[in-house]
CSV table of C-alpha atoms in Angstrom, one decimal:
chain,number,residue,atom,x,y,z
A,1,MET,CA,28.7,27.7,-43.6
A,2,ASP,CA,26.0,27.1,-46.5
A,3,LEU,CA,24.4,23.7,-45.5
A,4,HIS,CA,22.1,23.7,-48.5
A,5,TYR,CA,25.1,24.3,-50.8
A,6,LEU,CA,27.0,21.4,-49.2
A,7,LEU,CA,24.4,19.1,-49.0
A,8,GLY,CA,23.1,19.6,-52.8
A,9,ASP,CA,20.1,17.9,-53.9
A,10,GLU,CA,19.8,16.1,-50.6
A,11,ALA,CA,19.4,19.3,-48.3
A,12,GLU,CA,15.5,19.7,-48.2
A,13,SER,CA,15.2,15.9,-47.4
A,14,LEU,CA,17.9,15.7,-44.9
A,15,LEU,CA,17.2,19.3,-43.2
A,16,THR,CA,13.4,18.8,-43.0
A,17,HIS,CA,12.6,15.0,-42.7
A,18,THR,CA,10.6,14.0,-39.5
A,19,CYS,CA,11.1,10.5,-38.0
A,20,THR,CA,7.9,9.1,-37.5
A,21,ALA,CA,8.8,5.4,-38.0
A,22,PHE,CA,11.0,5.6,-34.5
A,23,PRO,CA,9.9,9.1,-33.0
A,24,LYS,CA,12.1,11.1,-31.2
A,25,SER,CA,9.8,10.7,-28.1
A,26,LEU,CA,11.2,7.4,-27.8
A,27,LEU,CA,14.8,8.4,-27.4
A,28,THR,CA,16.8,9.9,-24.5
A,29,LEU,CA,18.3,13.1,-26.3
A,30,PRO,CA,21.8,14.7,-26.2
A,31,GLY,CA,21.9,17.9,-24.2
A,32,PRO,CA,24.2,19.9,-21.9
A,33,ASP,CA,22.9,17.8,-19.0
A,34,PHE,CA,23.5,14.3,-20.3
A,35,VAL,CA,25.9,13.3,-17.7
A,36,ASP,CA,23.9,14.9,-14.6
A,37,ALA,CA,20.4,13.4,-16.1
A,38,VAL,CA,21.2,10.1,-17.7
A,39,VAL,CA,24.7,8.9,-16.9
A,40,THR,CA,24.2,9.4,-13.2
A,41,GLN,CA,21.2,7.0,-13.3
A,42,SER,CA,23.8,4.2,-14.1
A,43,ASP,CA,26.2,2.1,-12.0
A,44,ARG,CA,29.0,4.2,-13.2
A,45,SER,CA,31.3,5.1,-10.4
A,46,PRO,CA,32.0,8.6,-9.3
A,47,GLY,CA,35.5,8.3,-11.2
A,48,VAL,CA,34.0,7.5,-14.5
A,49,LEU,CA,31.3,10.2,-13.9
A,50,ARG,CA,34.5,12.7,-13.5
A,51,SER,CA,36.1,11.1,-16.6
A,52,LEU,CA,33.0,11.7,-18.7
A,53,GLY,CA,32.3,15.0,-17.4
A,54,SER,CA,35.9,15.9,-18.6
A,55,LEU,CA,35.1,14.5,-21.9
A,56,TYR,CA,31.7,16.0,-22.3
A,57,SER,CA,33.1,19.5,-21.2
A,58,HIS,CA,36.2,19.8,-23.3
A,59,GLY,CA,36.4,21.7,-26.5
A,60,ARG,CA,34.5,23.6,-28.8
A,61,LEU,CA,31.5,21.2,-28.3
A,62,GLY,CA,32.0,21.4,-24.6
A,63,GLY,CA,28.8,21.7,-22.5
A,64,THR,CA,26.5,21.0,-25.7
A,65,GLY,CA,26.0,17.1,-24.9
A,66,TYR,CA,27.8,16.6,-28.4
A,67,LEU,CA,31.2,15.0,-29.0
A,68,SER,CA,34.2,15.7,-31.9
A,69,ILE,CA,36.8,13.3,-31.5
A,70,LEU,CA,40.0,12.9,-33.4
A,71,PRO,CA,41.0,9.0,-33.9
A,72,VAL,CA,44.3,7.9,-35.0
A,73,ASP,CA,44.7,4.2,-34.7
A,74,GLN,CA,45.1,4.1,-38.5
A,75,GLY,CA,48.8,3.9,-38.4
A,76,ILE,CA,48.3,0.4,-37.4
A,77,GLU,CA,44.7,-0.6,-38.9
A,78,HIS,CA,46.0,0.4,-42.1
A,79,SER,CA,49.9,1.1,-42.1
A,80,ALA,CA,51.4,4.1,-41.2
A,81,ALA,CA,52.3,4.7,-44.8
A,82,ALA,CA,49.0,4.3,-45.7
A,83,SER,CA,47.6,6.7,-43.2
A,84,PHE,CA,50.7,9.5,-42.9
A,85,ALA,CA,52.5,9.4,-46.2
A,86,LYS,CA,50.2,12.2,-47.5
A,87,ASN,CA,51.0,14.5,-44.6
A,88,PRO,CA,54.1,13.2,-43.2
A,89,ILE,CA,54.2,15.6,-40.0
A,90,TYR,CA,52.1,13.2,-38.4
A,91,PHE,CA,54.5,10.2,-38.1
A,92,ASP,CA,55.3,12.6,-35.1
A,93,PRO,CA,52.4,12.0,-32.5
A,94,ALA,CA,52.9,15.6,-30.9
A,95,ARG,CA,51.7,16.8,-34.1
A,96,LEU,CA,48.4,14.7,-34.0
A,97,CYS,CA,47.7,16.3,-30.5
A,98,ASP,CA,48.7,19.7,-32.0
A,99,LEU,CA,45.7,18.9,-34.7
A,100,ALA,CA,43.4,17.9,-31.9
A,101,LEU,CA,43.9,21.2,-30.0
A,102,ALA,CA,43.7,23.1,-32.9
A,103,ALA,CA,40.6,21.3,-33.8
A,104,ASP,CA,39.1,22.1,-30.4
A,105,CYS,CA,38.2,18.4,-30.2
A,106,SER,CA,36.8,16.9,-27.2
A,107,ALA,CA,39.3,14.2,-27.0
A,108,ILE,CA,42.1,12.4,-29.0
A,109,ALA,CA,41.9,8.4,-29.2
A,110,THR,CA,45.0,6.4,-30.6
A,111,THR,CA,47.5,4.2,-29.8
A,112,LEU,CA,49.3,3.6,-26.4
A,113,GLY,CA,52.6,4.3,-28.0
A,114,ALA,CA,51.4,7.4,-29.6
A,115,LEU,CA,50.2,9.0,-26.3
A,116,GLY,CA,53.0,7.6,-24.2
A,117,ALA,CA,55.5,9.4,-26.2
A,118,VAL,CA,54.0,12.9,-25.5
A,119,THR,CA,51.8,12.3,-22.4
A,120,ARG,CA,53.7,14.8,-20.1
A,121,ARG,CA,53.2,17.4,-22.7
A,122,TYR,CA,49.6,17.1,-23.8
A,123,VAL,CA,47.6,14.8,-21.0
A,124,HIS,CA,46.5,18.0,-19.0
A,125,ARG,CA,45.3,19.6,-22.2
A,126,ILE,CA,42.9,17.3,-23.9
A,127,PRO,CA,41.4,14.2,-22.6
A,128,PHE,CA,43.3,10.8,-23.8
A,129,ILE,CA,41.5,7.7,-25.0
A,130,VAL,CA,43.9,4.7,-25.3
A,131,LYS,CA,43.1,2.3,-28.0
A,132,LEU,CA,43.7,-1.1,-26.4
A,133,ASN,CA,43.4,-3.5,-29.5
A,134,HIS,CA,44.1,-3.3,-33.3
A,135,ASN,CA,44.1,-5.4,-36.5
A,136,ASP,CA,47.6,-6.4,-37.1
A,137,PHE,CA,47.8,-5.6,-40.8
A,138,LEU,CA,51.4,-7.0,-41.5
A,139,HIS,CA,49.9,-10.5,-41.6
A,140,TYR,CA,50.3,-12.1,-45.0
A,141,PRO,CA,47.8,-13.2,-46.4
A,142,THR,CA,45.9,-10.5,-44.9
A,143,THR,CA,43.9,-11.3,-41.8
A,144,TYR,CA,41.6,-9.5,-40.1
A,145,ASP,CA,41.5,-9.9,-36.1
A,146,GLN,CA,41.4,-7.5,-33.2
A,147,VAL,CA,44.2,-8.2,-30.6
A,148,PRO,CA,45.3,-6.5,-27.7
A,149,PHE,CA,48.1,-4.4,-27.8
A,150,ALA,CA,47.6,-2.2,-24.5
A,151,SER,CA,46.4,-2.8,-21.0
A,152,VAL,CA,44.0,-0.7,-19.1
A,153,ARG,CA,46.5,-0.5,-16.4
A,154,ARG,CA,49.0,1.3,-18.8
A,155,ALA,CA,46.3,3.7,-20.0
A,156,ILE,CA,45.8,4.6,-16.1
A,157,ASP,CA,49.5,5.0,-16.0
A,158,LEU,CA,49.7,7.7,-18.7
A,159,GLY,CA,46.9,9.6,-17.4
A,160,ALA,CA,44.2,8.5,-19.9
A,161,SER,CA,40.5,9.5,-19.4
A,162,GLY,CA,39.1,6.7,-21.5
A,163,VAL,CA,40.0,3.6,-23.4
A,164,GLY,CA,38.5,2.4,-26.6
A,165,ALA,CA,38.6,-1.1,-28.4
A,166,THR,CA,37.0,-2.7,-31.6
A,167,ILE,CA,35.1,-5.9,-32.0
A,168,TYR,CA,34.6,-7.3,-35.2
A,169,PHE,CA,31.0,-8.6,-34.8
A,170,GLY,CA,30.1,-11.5,-37.3
A,171,SER,CA,33.6,-12.7,-37.6
A,172,PRO,CA,35.1,-15.9,-36.4
A,173,GLU,CA,36.8,-14.1,-33.6
A,174,ALA,CA,34.1,-12.0,-32.3
A,175,ASP,CA,33.4,-14.2,-29.2
A,176,ARG,CA,37.1,-14.2,-28.0
A,177,GLN,CA,37.2,-10.1,-28.6
A,178,LEU,CA,33.9,-9.9,-26.8
A,179,HIS,CA,35.2,-11.6,-23.8
A,180,GLU,CA,38.7,-9.6,-23.9
A,181,VAL,CA,37.0,-6.3,-24.3
A,182,GLY,CA,34.3,-6.7,-21.8
A,183,THR,CA,36.5,-7.7,-19.2
A,184,ALA,CA,39.0,-4.7,-20.1
A,185,PHE,CA,35.7,-2.4,-20.0
A,186,GLU,CA,34.8,-3.8,-16.5
A,187,GLU,CA,38.6,-2.9,-15.3
A,188,ALA,CA,38.5,0.3,-16.9
A,189,HIS,CA,35.1,1.3,-15.0
A,190,ARG,CA,36.8,0.1,-11.8
A,191,ASN,CA,39.3,2.3,-12.2
A,192,GLY,CA,37.6,5.4,-13.4
A,193,LEU,CA,37.8,5.2,-16.9
A,194,PHE,CA,35.1,5.6,-19.4
A,195,THR,CA,35.0,3.2,-22.4
A,196,VAL,CA,34.4,3.5,-26.3
A,197,LEU,CA,33.7,0.7,-28.6
A,198,TRP,CA,33.9,0.6,-32.2
A,199,THR,CA,31.2,-1.9,-33.2
A,200,TYR,CA,32.4,-2.8,-36.8
A,201,LEU,CA,30.9,-5.8,-38.7
A,202,ARG,CA,33.3,-8.1,-40.4
A,203,ASN,CA,32.3,-11.2,-42.4
A,204,PRO,CA,32.8,-11.8,-46.2
A,205,ALA,CA,29.1,-13.3,-46.2
A,206,PHE,CA,27.8,-9.9,-45.5
A,207,VAL,CA,28.2,-8.7,-49.0
A,208,LYS,CA,25.4,-10.3,-51.0
A,209,ASP,CA,24.5,-9.7,-54.5
A,210,GLY,CA,26.8,-6.8,-54.7
A,211,VAL,CA,25.4,-5.0,-51.8
A,212,ASP,CA,27.4,-4.6,-48.7
A,213,TYR,CA,25.3,-5.0,-45.6
A,214,HIS,CA,28.4,-4.2,-43.1
A,215,LEU,CA,26.4,-0.8,-43.5
A,216,SER,CA,23.0,-2.4,-42.9
A,217,ALA,CA,20.9,-0.6,-40.2
A,218,ASP,CA,19.6,-4.0,-38.8
A,219,LEU,CA,23.1,-5.6,-38.4
A,220,THR,CA,24.8,-2.5,-37.2
A,221,GLY,CA,22.0,-1.9,-34.9
A,222,GLN,CA,22.2,-5.4,-33.5
A,223,ALA,CA,26.2,-4.9,-33.0
A,224,ASN,CA,25.5,-1.5,-31.1
A,225,HIS,CA,23.0,-3.4,-28.8
A,226,MET,CA,25.8,-5.9,-28.0
A,227,GLY,CA,28.3,-3.2,-27.4
A,228,VAL,CA,26.2,-1.3,-25.0
A,229,THR,CA,25.2,-4.6,-23.3
A,230,ILE,CA,29.1,-4.9,-22.0
A,231,GLU,CA,28.7,-1.3,-20.9
A,232,ALA,CA,30.5,0.8,-23.7
A,233,ASP,CA,29.9,4.4,-22.4
A,234,LEU,CA,29.7,5.5,-26.2
A,235,ILE,CA,29.5,3.5,-29.3
A,236,LYS,CA,31.2,4.3,-32.6
A,237,GLN,CA,29.6,2.9,-35.6
A,238,LYS,CA,29.7,3.4,-39.4
A,239,GLN,CA,26.6,5.3,-40.7
A,240,ALA,CA,23.9,3.0,-42.2
A,241,GLU,CA,23.5,3.2,-45.7
A,242,ASN,CA,21.0,0.4,-46.4
A,243,ASN,CA,18.7,-2.1,-44.5
A,244,GLY,CA,17.7,-5.8,-44.6
A,245,GLY,CA,21.0,-7.6,-44.0
A,246,TYR,CA,19.4,-10.2,-41.8
A,247,THR,CA,16.8,-10.9,-44.5
A,248,ALA,CA,18.9,-10.7,-47.6
A,249,ILE,CA,21.6,-13.1,-45.9
A,250,GLY,CA,19.2,-15.3,-44.4
A,251,PHE,CA,20.5,-15.7,-40.8
A,252,GLY,CA,19.6,-14.8,-37.3
A,253,LYS,CA,16.4,-13.3,-35.8
A,254,THR,CA,14.6,-10.1,-36.7
A,255,ASP,CA,11.2,-8.9,-37.0
A,256,PRO,CA,9.1,-7.8,-40.3
A,257,LEU,CA,8.2,-4.5,-38.1
A,258,VAL,CA,11.7,-3.5,-38.3
A,259,TYR,CA,11.4,-2.9,-42.0
A,260,ASP,CA,7.7,-2.2,-42.3
A,261,LYS,CA,7.2,0.2,-39.6
A,262,LEU,CA,10.1,1.0,-37.2
A,263,THR,CA,12.5,2.1,-40.3
A,264,THR,CA,12.5,3.7,-43.7
A,265,SER,CA,14.9,3.9,-46.4
A,266,HIS,CA,15.7,7.5,-45.4
A,267,PRO,CA,19.3,8.3,-44.0
A,268,VAL,CA,18.1,9.6,-40.8
A,269,ASP,CA,15.7,7.0,-40.4
A,270,LEU,CA,18.6,4.3,-40.9
A,271,THR,CA,20.9,6.0,-38.4
A,272,ARG,CA,17.9,6.6,-36.1
A,273,TRP,CA,17.6,2.7,-35.8
A,274,GLN,CA,21.2,2.6,-34.8
A,275,VAL,CA,20.6,5.1,-32.0
A,276,ALA,CA,17.5,3.2,-30.9
A,277,ASN,CA,19.9,0.3,-30.3
A,278,CYS,CA,22.3,2.2,-27.9
A,279,TYR,CA,19.4,1.8,-25.2
A,280,ALA,CA,17.3,4.5,-26.9
A,281,GLY,CA,20.0,7.0,-26.8
A,282,ARG,CA,21.1,6.4,-23.1
A,283,VAL,CA,24.4,5.6,-24.7
A,284,GLY,CA,25.6,8.2,-27.1
A,285,LEU,CA,26.2,7.2,-30.8
A,286,ILE,CA,29.1,8.8,-32.9
A,287,ASN,CA,29.5,8.0,-36.4
A,288,SER,CA,32.5,7.6,-38.3
A,289,GLY,CA,33.9,10.2,-40.6
A,290,GLY,CA,35.3,7.5,-43.0
A,291,GLU,CA,38.3,7.7,-45.3
A,292,SER,CA,39.6,10.8,-46.7
A,293,LYS,CA,38.5,11.2,-50.7
A,294,GLY,CA,39.8,14.8,-51.5
A,295,ASP,CA,37.6,17.4,-52.6
A,296,SER,CA,34.4,15.8,-51.5
A,297,ASP,CA,35.4,15.5,-47.8
A,298,LEU,CA,33.8,18.6,-46.6
A,299,ALA,CA,30.5,17.8,-48.1
A,300,GLN,CA,30.5,14.2,-46.7
A,301,ALA,CA,31.5,15.0,-43.3
A,302,VAL,CA,28.8,17.7,-43.1
A,303,ARG,CA,26.2,15.3,-44.5
A,304,THR,CA,27.4,12.8,-42.0
A,305,ALA,CA,27.0,15.1,-39.2
A,306,VAL,CA,23.8,16.3,-40.2
A,307,ILE,CA,22.4,12.8,-40.4
A,308,ASN,CA,24.2,11.9,-36.8
A,309,LYS,CA,22.5,14.9,-35.1
A,310,ARG,CA,19.2,14.4,-36.7
A,311,ALA,CA,18.9,10.9,-35.7
A,312,GLY,CA,19.6,11.7,-32.2
A,313,GLY,CA,23.3,10.9,-32.2
A,314,GLN,CA,26.0,12.4,-30.2
A,315,GLY,CA,28.6,13.5,-32.8
A,316,LEU,CA,31.6,12.3,-35.0
A,317,ILE,CA,34.9,10.6,-34.7
A,318,VAL,CA,36.8,12.0,-37.6
A,319,GLY,CA,40.3,11.1,-38.3
A,320,ARG,CA,41.8,10.7,-41.9
A,321,LYS,CA,39.7,13.5,-43.3
A,322,ALA,CA,41.6,15.7,-40.9
A,323,PHE,CA,44.9,14.4,-40.6
A,324,GLN,CA,45.5,13.9,-44.2
A,325,ARG,CA,45.8,17.4,-45.1
A,326,PRO,CA,47.6,20.5,-43.6
A,327,ILE,CA,46.9,21.1,-40.0
A,328,ASP,CA,44.9,24.5,-40.7
A,329,ASP,CA,42.8,22.6,-43.3
A,330,GLY,CA,42.3,19.6,-41.0
A,331,ALA,CA,41.2,22.0,-38.2
A,332,ALA,CA,38.9,23.8,-40.3
A,333,LEU,CA,37.1,20.7,-41.6
A,334,VAL,CA,36.5,19.6,-38.0
A,335,HIS,CA,35.3,23.0,-37.1
A,336,ALA,CA,32.9,22.7,-39.9
A,337,ILE,CA,31.4,19.3,-38.3
A,338,GLN,CA,31.1,21.0,-35.4
A,339,ASP,CA,29.2,23.9,-36.8
A,340,VAL,CA,26.4,21.4,-37.3
A,341,PHE,CA,26.1,20.4,-33.9
A,342,LEU,CA,26.4,24.0,-32.8
A,343,ASP,CA,23.7,25.0,-35.3
A,344,GLY,CA,20.2,25.4,-33.6
A,345,SER,CA,18.5,25.3,-37.0
A,346,VAL,CA,19.5,21.6,-37.2
A,347,THR,CA,17.2,20.0,-35.2
A,348,ILE,CA,16.4,16.4,-34.1
A,349,ALA,CA,14.2,14.7,-36.5
């Protein structure tokens, strides 16, 4: 894989940048001994350590400290038609598990129903992550609220290794979601399951003067910090594309040092701030692969992977870019992302 070709004009900047604003010496870095050296210092039970051990040791990235997860909650979040019409074989959840296996993923994260339909065929072959809540996109007019669709008990019954959930930080419903998810994560840990939190922002006021601050490093960083506070074992966040959401919107509390000293406008520095807010790397940051846009998907996914790795993150969670194309092509795209995390020349900045 030619990284310089895929990264284009950004190649030199992305591959050689050194983070001096928030140096790597302040981080806990990913590595083969992450569970042994880092997670065992925490209050996680032996059962959770076992589950995390199965996650970090599975698939093509097993034993590296990096993760490659296939997420498929989009059938609820965006509608089944919007998600699977481009490749109708994936209306069958068995084919989604086949894709995760073909792509040598660390785990598959999807709905209770999808995993429950095929659990006895696949649960011993790849770690399952049950997504506990979803946005019901069938409301009219459209509303956005993550509500429980599944329970930790059901995830345990079907043999899952972990559970996942979303909180829409900044939304009117965020406090209720925070309570629901925090309670569910406590139950999951008590029963030996690891936890993954989608720490997304959702508020129309976060778009100001044409700039979308849902992708701002300072706001997404604070969402991450709230996510690790309820003991998420992994944070899934959209990669930062700008900064200064607090100051542009004019709310909350921040510090000028965030913008003058601790971050820059460089993409790796913006994502580094997201990692810093995950207890300085003690909790892994995995970035979202984003929607499928066709021919540019490979270059975009590789760019996201390079930024995540160089920032000190732990991998990518890529769904639509993979399952909205034929299985061999989808697996090849995921393998290209994994290649970045296996490439010793792509270093932490």
